[in-house]
């Protein structure tokens, strides 16, 4: 069964053709260049760009997979969480396609997609491994920071999350404080700067280190960085950009990894899945791998660089397991976006 998957959760127009866990093709229009000059995603620009690019992106994905709509059995689309007016574009197009071509429709949670990015295979079926539940999942994106227990396909329990900002959001803000008010996205910039920085230059308190629960927090860390930089001259800030980035990044990731370890011990689960845009960070993946190795566990990350950030392939892979459970949208009209959908 071939699935045409669509994700328009935020600032990427993304379409993929998948079958089972295999990704047959992907096509993507990234709006980063459009939002960059504003220092973040501008909703109305995102909506217009989604509308403009959705049709050609669908056509491109089909062409790259060398299939036509006749070969597609099911349309899968992200219903949330995300930017409401951007989500709406993908949903409207999915509904139109499903109606006009008599296809079944599956609605997928964007964060569930990020989990399945770690289980996606290329068109040759690699990497090939069996599922072994339960998994401990760490979701790290621009809008979410969550620890999730995945007991089976479609069975999730959120066991910890950020009490305020998401880790990606914190990195984006940090880049604005350290580098320039108008940079976006900040995560990759902080990663690059941190490579040549001293991460002990400033010791930021790890906000939730003393708490016994599995929640995280980033707003205090951001304020601490802001106050540190405010106390510096412009020259000092520029001279220590790398050190500031390295110190902040280390504190932000310690917060994650500390809570991940706590969850591993509490639930005695050592198979860890990490998805979402921040999983692109090599240093974070190293930290998680090292932790998991200490417990003789296994770490699963998005299976290709294309799957780190927002993409539709992960939506198609997640949809395959919904299809196996017969979890289709009942009536096409009933599908609505849910910008704040939880797992
Ligand atoms: O999953 P994603 O692409 O979109 C959301 O669903 O939010 O995540 C975007 C986030 C942004 O905050 C971005 O700065 C961050 O992922 N990010 C990174 C890296 N690449 C993207 N953070 C740290 N290191 C990176 N290399
Ligand atoms: Zn995302």
GROMACS .gro file of C-alpha atoms and ligand atoms in nm:
model
  370
    1UNK     CA    1   0.000   0.000   0.000
    2UNK     CA    2   0.144   0.337  -0.101
    3UNK     CA    3   0.078   0.646   0.107
    4UNK     CA    4   0.103   1.008  -0.002
    5UNK     CA    5   0.198   1.200   0.313
    6UNK     CA    6   0.172   1.576   0.368
    7UNK     CA    7   0.315   1.787   0.650
    8UNK     CA    8   0.259   2.164   0.665
    9UNK     CA    9   0.290   2.203   1.044
   10UNK     CA   10   0.503   2.516   1.032
   11UNK     CA   11   0.755   2.657   0.786
   12UNK     CA   12   0.820   2.357   0.563
   13UNK     CA   13   0.597   2.235   0.281
   14UNK     CA   14   0.673   1.867   0.282
   15UNK     CA   15   0.533   1.574   0.085
   16UNK     CA   16   0.650   1.212   0.067
   17UNK     CA   17   0.548   0.882  -0.086
   18UNK     CA   18   0.594   0.588   0.148
   19UNK     CA   19   0.511   0.220   0.169
   20UNK     CA   20   0.532   0.041   0.502
   21UNK     CA   21   0.835   0.195   0.672
   22UNK     CA   22   1.002   0.266   0.340
   23UNK     CA   23   1.039   0.617   0.207
   24UNK     CA   24   1.004   0.607  -0.172
   25UNK     CA   25   1.038   0.981  -0.232
   26UNK     CA   26   1.041   1.317  -0.058
   27UNK     CA   27   0.986   1.671  -0.185
   28UNK     CA   28   1.021   1.976   0.029
   29UNK     CA   29   1.004   2.352   0.008
   30UNK     CA   30   1.171   2.518   0.305
   31UNK     CA   31   1.063   2.870   0.397
   32UNK     CA   32   1.363   2.943   0.619
   33UNK     CA   33   1.492   3.210   0.378
   34UNK     CA   34   1.154   3.387   0.388
   35UNK     CA   35   1.142   3.405   0.769
   36UNK     CA   36   1.511   3.461   0.836
   37UNK     CA   37   1.495   3.837   0.784
   38UNK     CA   38   1.223   3.862   1.051
   39UNK     CA   39   1.412   3.661   1.314
   40UNK     CA   40   1.141   3.392   1.335
   41UNK     CA   41   0.838   3.241   1.164
   42UNK     CA   42   0.581   3.499   1.049
   43UNK     CA   43   0.244   3.316   1.038
   44UNK     CA   44   0.091   3.496   0.740
   45UNK     CA   45   0.407   3.451   0.532
   46UNK     CA   46   0.408   3.082   0.629
   47UNK     CA   47   0.046   3.038   0.520
   48UNK     CA   48   0.099   3.206   0.182
   49UNK     CA   49   0.414   3.007   0.114
   50UNK     CA   50   0.236   2.683   0.205
   51UNK     CA   51  -0.047   2.766  -0.035
   52UNK     CA   52   0.193   2.857  -0.311
   53UNK     CA   53   0.409   2.546  -0.282
   54UNK     CA   54   0.180   2.263  -0.180
   55UNK     CA   55   0.064   2.160  -0.530
   56UNK     CA   56   0.407   2.159  -0.698
   57UNK     CA   57   0.553   1.977  -0.397
   58UNK     CA   58   0.286   1.704  -0.421
   59UNK     CA   59   0.357   1.668  -0.793
   60UNK     CA   60   0.731   1.653  -0.730
   61UNK     CA   61   0.697   1.379  -0.466
   62UNK     CA   62   0.482   1.166  -0.698
   63UNK     CA   63   0.721   1.220  -0.987
   64UNK     CA   64   1.026   1.130  -0.780
   65UNK     CA   65   0.858   0.807  -0.666
   66UNK     CA   66   0.762   0.741  -1.031
   67UNK     CA   67   0.398   0.693  -0.937
   68UNK     CA   68   0.070   0.865  -1.015
   69UNK     CA   69  -0.223   0.929  -0.783
   70UNK     CA   70  -0.380   0.606  -0.914
   71UNK     CA   71  -0.101   0.413  -0.740
   72UNK     CA   72  -0.170   0.583  -0.408
   73UNK     CA   73  -0.416   0.414  -0.175
   74UNK     CA   74  -0.416   0.651   0.121
   75UNK     CA   75  -0.347   1.017   0.192
   76UNK     CA   76  -0.187   1.095   0.531
   77UNK     CA   77  -0.176   1.446   0.668
   78UNK     CA   78  -0.054   1.619   0.983
   79UNK     CA   79  -0.349   1.759   1.182
   80UNK     CA   80  -0.142   1.918   1.463
   81UNK     CA   81   0.027   2.038   1.673
   82UNK     CA   82   0.174   2.333   1.484
   83UNK     CA   83   0.089   2.667   1.334
   84UNK     CA   84  -0.290   2.660   1.275
   85UNK     CA   85  -0.303   2.848   0.945
   86UNK     CA   86  -0.014   2.646   0.802
   87UNK     CA   87  -0.168   2.314   0.914
   88UNK     CA   88  -0.491   2.417   0.743
   89UNK     CA   89  -0.325   2.429   0.401
   90UNK     CA   90  -0.206   2.068   0.420
   91UNK     CA   91  -0.539   1.948   0.556
   92UNK     CA   92  -0.746   2.126   0.289
   93UNK     CA   93  -0.529   1.984   0.014
   94UNK     CA   94  -0.540   1.634   0.161
   95UNK     CA   95  -0.918   1.652   0.187
   96UNK     CA   96  -0.951   1.772  -0.174
   97UNK     CA   97  -0.726   1.493  -0.301
   98UNK     CA   98  -0.904   1.229  -0.095
   99UNK     CA   99  -1.246   1.344  -0.218
  100UNK     CA  100  -1.156   1.390  -0.583
  101UNK     CA  101  -0.965   1.063  -0.613
  102UNK     CA  102  -1.159   0.848  -0.365
  103UNK     CA  103  -0.869   0.785  -0.129
  104UNK     CA  104  -0.874   0.694   0.236
  105UNK     CA  105  -0.747   0.959   0.474
  106UNK     CA  106  -0.531   0.925   0.787
  107UNK     CA  107  -0.470   1.210   1.034
  108UNK     CA  108  -0.130   1.208   1.205
  109UNK     CA  109   0.001   1.395   1.508
  110UNK     CA  110   0.319   1.580   1.410
  111UNK     CA  111   0.503   1.468   1.726
  112UNK     CA  112   0.411   1.105   1.659
  113UNK     CA  113   0.570   1.163   1.319
  114UNK     CA  114   0.893   1.278   1.485
  115UNK     CA  115   0.899   0.949   1.680
  116UNK     CA  116   0.858   0.743   1.362
  117UNK     CA  117   1.138   0.936   1.191
  118UNK     CA  118   1.363   0.700   1.390
  119UNK     CA  119   1.198   0.394   1.237
  120UNK     CA  120   1.189   0.505   0.873
  121UNK     CA  121   1.370   0.301   0.610
  122UNK     CA  122   1.508   0.394   0.270
  123UNK     CA  123   1.353   0.250  -0.045
  124UNK     CA  124   1.571  -0.061  -0.007
  125UNK     CA  125   1.435  -0.135   0.340
  126UNK     CA  126   1.738  -0.018   0.542
  127UNK     CA  127   1.801   0.005   0.830
  128UNK     CA  128   1.624  -0.319   0.901
  129UNK     CA  129   1.535  -0.393   1.261
  130UNK     CA  130   1.234  -0.523   1.451
  131UNK     CA  131   1.037  -0.316   1.695
  132UNK     CA  132   1.091  -0.403   2.059
  133UNK     CA  133   0.857  -0.217   2.292
  134UNK     CA  134   0.858  -0.030   2.522
  135UNK     CA  135   1.074   0.263   2.417
  136UNK     CA  136   1.160   0.576   2.607
  137UNK     CA  137   1.120   0.872   2.373
  138UNK     CA  138   1.279   1.214   2.398
  139UNK     CA  139   1.111   1.467   2.170
  140UNK     CA  140   1.309   1.785   2.114
  141UNK     CA  141   1.176   2.043   1.871
  142UNK     CA  142   1.101   2.412   1.841
  143UNK     CA  143   0.766   2.381   2.014
  144UNK     CA  144   0.803   2.065   2.225
  145UNK     CA  145   1.031   1.906   2.481
  146UNK     CA  146   0.878   1.583   2.608
  147UNK     CA  147   0.968   1.250   2.757
  148UNK     CA  148   0.728   0.986   2.635
  149UNK     CA  149   0.674   0.620   2.713
  150UNK     CA  150   0.592   0.437   2.391
  151UNK     CA  151   0.430   0.113   2.496
  152UNK     CA  152   0.325   0.000   2.150
  153UNK     CA  153   0.234   0.152   1.816
  154UNK     CA  154  -0.003   0.438   1.891
  155UNK     CA  155   0.028   0.400   2.269
  156UNK     CA  156   0.196   0.696   2.431
  157UNK     CA  157   0.221   0.830   2.781
  158UNK     CA  158   0.383   1.170   2.834
  159UNK     CA  159   0.588   1.128   3.153
  160UNK     CA  160   0.772   1.459   3.154
  161UNK     CA  161   0.784   1.786   2.967
  162UNK     CA  162   0.909   2.139   2.975
  163UNK     CA  163   0.723   2.365   3.212
  164UNK     CA  164   0.784   2.668   2.989
  165UNK     CA  165   0.993   2.703   2.670
  166UNK     CA  166   1.092   2.415   2.443
  167UNK     CA  167   1.463   2.339   2.410
  168UNK     CA  168   1.466   2.439   2.041
  169UNK     CA  169   1.294   2.765   2.127
  170UNK     CA  170   1.554   2.827   2.400
  171UNK     CA  171   1.838   2.771   2.150
  172UNK     CA  172   1.667   3.003   1.901
  173UNK     CA  173   1.642   3.273   2.168
  174UNK     CA  174   1.998   3.216   2.283
  175UNK     CA  175   2.126   3.280   1.931
  176UNK     CA  176   1.931   3.605   1.922
  177UNK     CA  177   2.087   3.712   2.252
  178UNK     CA  178   2.441   3.600   2.169
  179UNK     CA  179   2.465   3.675   1.796
  180UNK     CA  180   2.197   3.906   1.664
  181UNK     CA  181   1.832   3.983   1.726
  182UNK     CA  182   1.739   3.873   1.373
  183UNK     CA  183   1.895   3.527   1.335
  184UNK     CA  184   1.679   3.220   1.272
  185UNK     CA  185   1.684   2.927   1.334
  186UNK     CA  186   1.925   2.957   1.622
  187UNK     CA  187   1.987   2.588   1.702
  188UNK     CA  188   2.233   2.522   1.419
  189UNK     CA  189   2.410   2.855   1.485
  190UNK     CA  190   2.459   2.773   1.852
  191UNK     CA  191   2.584   2.426   1.756
  192UNK     CA  192   2.841   2.571   1.516
  193UNK     CA  193   2.964   2.838   1.761
  194UNK     CA  194   2.980   2.590   2.048
  195UNK     CA  195   3.224   2.368   1.857
  196UNK     CA  196   3.502   2.621   1.925
  197UNK     CA  197   3.384   2.739   2.265
  198UNK     CA  198   3.463   2.665   2.625
  199UNK     CA  199   3.153   2.518   2.786
  200UNK     CA  200   3.273   2.601   3.137
  201UNK     CA  201   3.314   2.972   3.057
  202UNK     CA  202   2.988   3.043   3.241
  203UNK     CA  203   2.826   2.796   3.473
  204UNK     CA  204   2.453   2.820   3.422
  205UNK     CA  205   2.248   2.649   3.691
  206UNK     CA  206   2.072   2.341   3.554
  207UNK     CA  207   1.717   2.456   3.634
  208UNK     CA  208   1.546   2.130   3.731
  209UNK     CA  209   1.848   1.938   3.858
  210UNK     CA  210   1.720   1.929   4.213
  211UNK     CA  211   1.360   1.836   4.133
  212UNK     CA  212   1.262   1.474   4.151
  213UNK     CA  213   1.012   1.476   3.869
  214UNK     CA  214   1.077   1.435   3.497
  215UNK     CA  215   0.993   1.791   3.396
  216UNK     CA  216   1.230   2.040   3.241
  217UNK     CA  217   1.248   2.418   3.228
  218UNK     CA  218   1.423   2.666   3.001
  219UNK     CA  219   1.295   3.013   3.079
  220UNK     CA  220   1.530   3.062   3.377
  221UNK     CA  221   1.826   2.956   3.168
  222UNK     CA  222   1.733   3.204   2.899
  223UNK     CA  223   1.703   3.485   3.156
  224UNK     CA  224   2.041   3.391   3.304
  225UNK     CA  225   2.199   3.415   2.959
  226UNK     CA  226   2.026   3.745   2.893
  227UNK     CA  227   2.155   3.892   3.220
  228UNK     CA  228   2.507   3.763   3.156
  229UNK     CA  229   2.521   3.922   2.812
  230UNK     CA  230   2.366   4.245   2.938
  231UNK     CA  231   2.654   4.272   3.183
  232UNK     CA  232   2.909   4.251   2.900
  233UNK     CA  233   3.030   4.514   2.659
  234UNK     CA  234   2.959   4.449   2.290
  235UNK     CA  235   3.327   4.371   2.232
  236UNK     CA  236   3.331   4.126   2.520
  237UNK     CA  237   3.018   3.953   2.389
  238UNK     CA  238   3.164   3.918   2.041
  239UNK     CA  239   3.499   3.794   2.180
  240UNK     CA  240   3.319   3.529   2.386
  241UNK     CA  241   3.040   3.429   2.145
  242UNK     CA  242   3.172   3.074   2.113
  243UNK     CA  243   3.211   3.037   2.490
  244UNK     CA  244   2.863   3.173   2.559
  245UNK     CA  245   2.712   2.938   2.301
  246UNK     CA  246   2.903   2.636   2.436
  247UNK     CA  247   2.810   2.713   2.798
  248UNK     CA  248   2.443   2.766   2.718
  249UNK     CA  249   2.416   2.462   2.491
  250UNK     CA  250   2.578   2.239   2.752
  251UNK     CA  251   2.339   2.356   3.023
  252UNK     CA  252   2.038   2.312   2.793
  253UNK     CA  253   2.141   1.957   2.698
  254UNK     CA  254   2.241   1.856   3.053
  255UNK     CA  255   1.886   1.943   3.152
  256UNK     CA  256   1.754   1.696   2.890
  257UNK     CA  257   2.000   1.416   2.949
  258UNK     CA  258   1.966   1.435   3.327
  259UNK     CA  259   1.591   1.384   3.304
  260UNK     CA  260   1.632   1.115   3.042
  261UNK     CA  261   1.857   0.921   3.280
  262UNK     CA  262   1.609   0.967   3.561
  263UNK     CA  263   1.333   0.826   3.339
  264UNK     CA  264   1.551   0.532   3.229
  265UNK     CA  265   1.615   0.440   3.592
  266UNK     CA  266   1.256   0.489   3.700
  267UNK     CA  267   1.100   0.284   3.421
  268UNK     CA  268   1.397   0.050   3.367
  269UNK     CA  269   1.376   0.113   2.994
  270UNK     CA  270   1.709   0.150   2.816
  271UNK     CA  271   1.598   0.166   2.455
  272UNK     CA  272   1.581   0.534   2.378
  273UNK     CA  273   1.434   0.711   2.077
  274UNK     CA  274   1.512   1.077   2.011
  275UNK     CA  275   1.333   1.281   1.742
  276UNK     CA  276   1.255   1.643   1.652
  277UNK     CA  277   1.462   1.924   1.499
  278UNK     CA  278   1.709   1.949   1.788
  279UNK     CA  279   1.810   1.584   1.734
  280UNK     CA  280   2.010   1.721   1.438
  281UNK     CA  281   2.264   1.837   1.696
  282UNK     CA  282   2.569   1.608   1.688
  283UNK     CA  283   2.676   1.696   2.042
  284UNK     CA  284   2.333   1.608   2.182
  285UNK     CA  285   2.326   1.278   1.996
  286UNK     CA  286   2.671   1.200   2.138
  287UNK     CA  287   2.554   1.277   2.492
  288UNK     CA  288   2.246   1.055   2.453
  289UNK     CA  289   2.447   0.772   2.296
  290UNK     CA  290   2.700   0.786   2.578
  291UNK     CA  291   2.431   0.776   2.845
  292UNK     CA  292   2.248   0.486   2.684
  293UNK     CA  293   2.571   0.288   2.641
  294UNK     CA  294   2.635   0.318   3.015
  295UNK     CA  295   2.313   0.123   3.068
  296UNK     CA  296   2.386  -0.121   2.782
  297UNK     CA  297   2.080   0.013   2.604
  298UNK     CA  298   2.022   0.125   2.248
  299UNK     CA  299   1.974   0.470   2.102
  300UNK     CA  300   1.757   0.536   1.797
  301UNK     CA  301   1.782   0.863   1.605
  302UNK     CA  302   1.620   0.980   1.281
  303UNK     CA  303   1.754   0.740   1.021
  304UNK     CA  304   1.865   1.008   0.773
  305UNK     CA  305   1.957   1.378   0.801
  306UNK     CA  306   1.647   1.464   0.596
  307UNK     CA  307   1.438   1.327   0.881
  308UNK     CA  308   1.576   1.542   1.164
  309UNK     CA  309   1.361   1.849   1.104
  310UNK     CA  310   1.004   1.868   0.982
  311UNK     CA  311   0.931   1.627   0.698
  312UNK     CA  312   0.642   1.430   0.554
  313UNK     CA  313   0.823   1.095   0.531
  314UNK     CA  314   0.785   1.049   0.908
  315UNK     CA  315   0.411   1.120   0.869
  316UNK     CA  316   0.382   0.849   0.603
  317UNK     CA  317   0.567   0.594   0.819
  318UNK     CA  318   0.347   0.671   1.122
  319UNK     CA  319   0.040   0.646   0.898
  320UNK     CA  320   0.134   0.293   0.793
  321UNK     CA  321   0.083   0.174   1.151
  322UNK     CA  322  -0.247   0.362   1.177
  323UNK     CA  323  -0.359   0.192   0.857
  324UNK     CA  324  -0.269  -0.148   1.002
  325UNK     CA  325  -0.503  -0.072   1.292
  326UNK     CA  326  -0.775   0.048   1.054
  327UNK     CA  327  -0.744   0.396   1.198
  328UNK     CA  328  -0.875   0.605   0.908
  329UNK     CA  329  -1.065   0.935   0.917
  330UNK     CA  330  -1.439   0.844   0.927
  331UNK     CA  331  -1.583   1.120   0.715
  332UNK     CA  332  -1.353   1.355   0.533
  333UNK     CA  333  -1.540   1.665   0.657
  334UNK     CA  334  -1.478   1.565   1.020
  335UNK     CA  335  -1.102   1.616   0.993
  336UNK     CA  336  -0.999   1.941   1.154
  337UNK     CA  337  -0.664   2.094   1.244
  338UNK     CA  338  -0.568   2.099   1.611
  339UNK     CA  339  -0.280   2.341   1.665
  340UNK     CA  340  -0.238   2.228   2.026
  341UNK     CA  341  -0.287   1.853   1.983
  342UNK     CA  342  -0.109   1.639   2.239
  343UNK     CA  343   0.021   1.286   2.194
  344LIG     O1  344   1.117   1.970   1.461
  344LIG     P1  345   1.148   2.103   1.409
  344LIG     O2  346   1.213   2.113   1.274
  344LIG     O3  347   1.020   2.192   1.404
  344LIG     C1  348   0.926   2.186   1.506
  344LIG     O4  349   0.842   2.094   1.504
  344LIG     O5  350   0.937   2.273   1.595
  344LIG     O6  351   1.242   2.176   1.516
  344LIG     C2  352   1.290   2.305   1.496
  344LIG     C3  353   1.390   2.338   1.605
  344LIG     C4  354   1.435   2.484   1.602
  344LIG     O7  355   1.424   2.537   1.731
  344LIG     C5  356   1.580   2.475   1.558
  344LIG     O8  357   1.663   2.578   1.609
  344LIG     C6  358   1.621   2.341   1.614
  344LIG     O9  359   1.508   2.259   1.592
  344LIG     N1  360   1.740   2.286   1.548
  344LIG     C7  361   1.855   2.259   1.612
  344LIG     C8  362   1.946   2.214   1.512
  344LIG     N2  363   1.882   2.214   1.393
  344LIG     C9  364   1.755   2.258   1.417
  344LIG     N3  365   1.891   2.270   1.740
  344LIG    C10  366   2.017   2.238   1.773
  344LIG     N4  367   2.110   2.195   1.685
  344LIG    C11  368   2.080   2.181   1.553
  344LIG     N5  369   2.172   2.139   1.467
  345LIG    ZN1  370   0.858   1.929   1.406
   0.00000   0.00000   0.00000
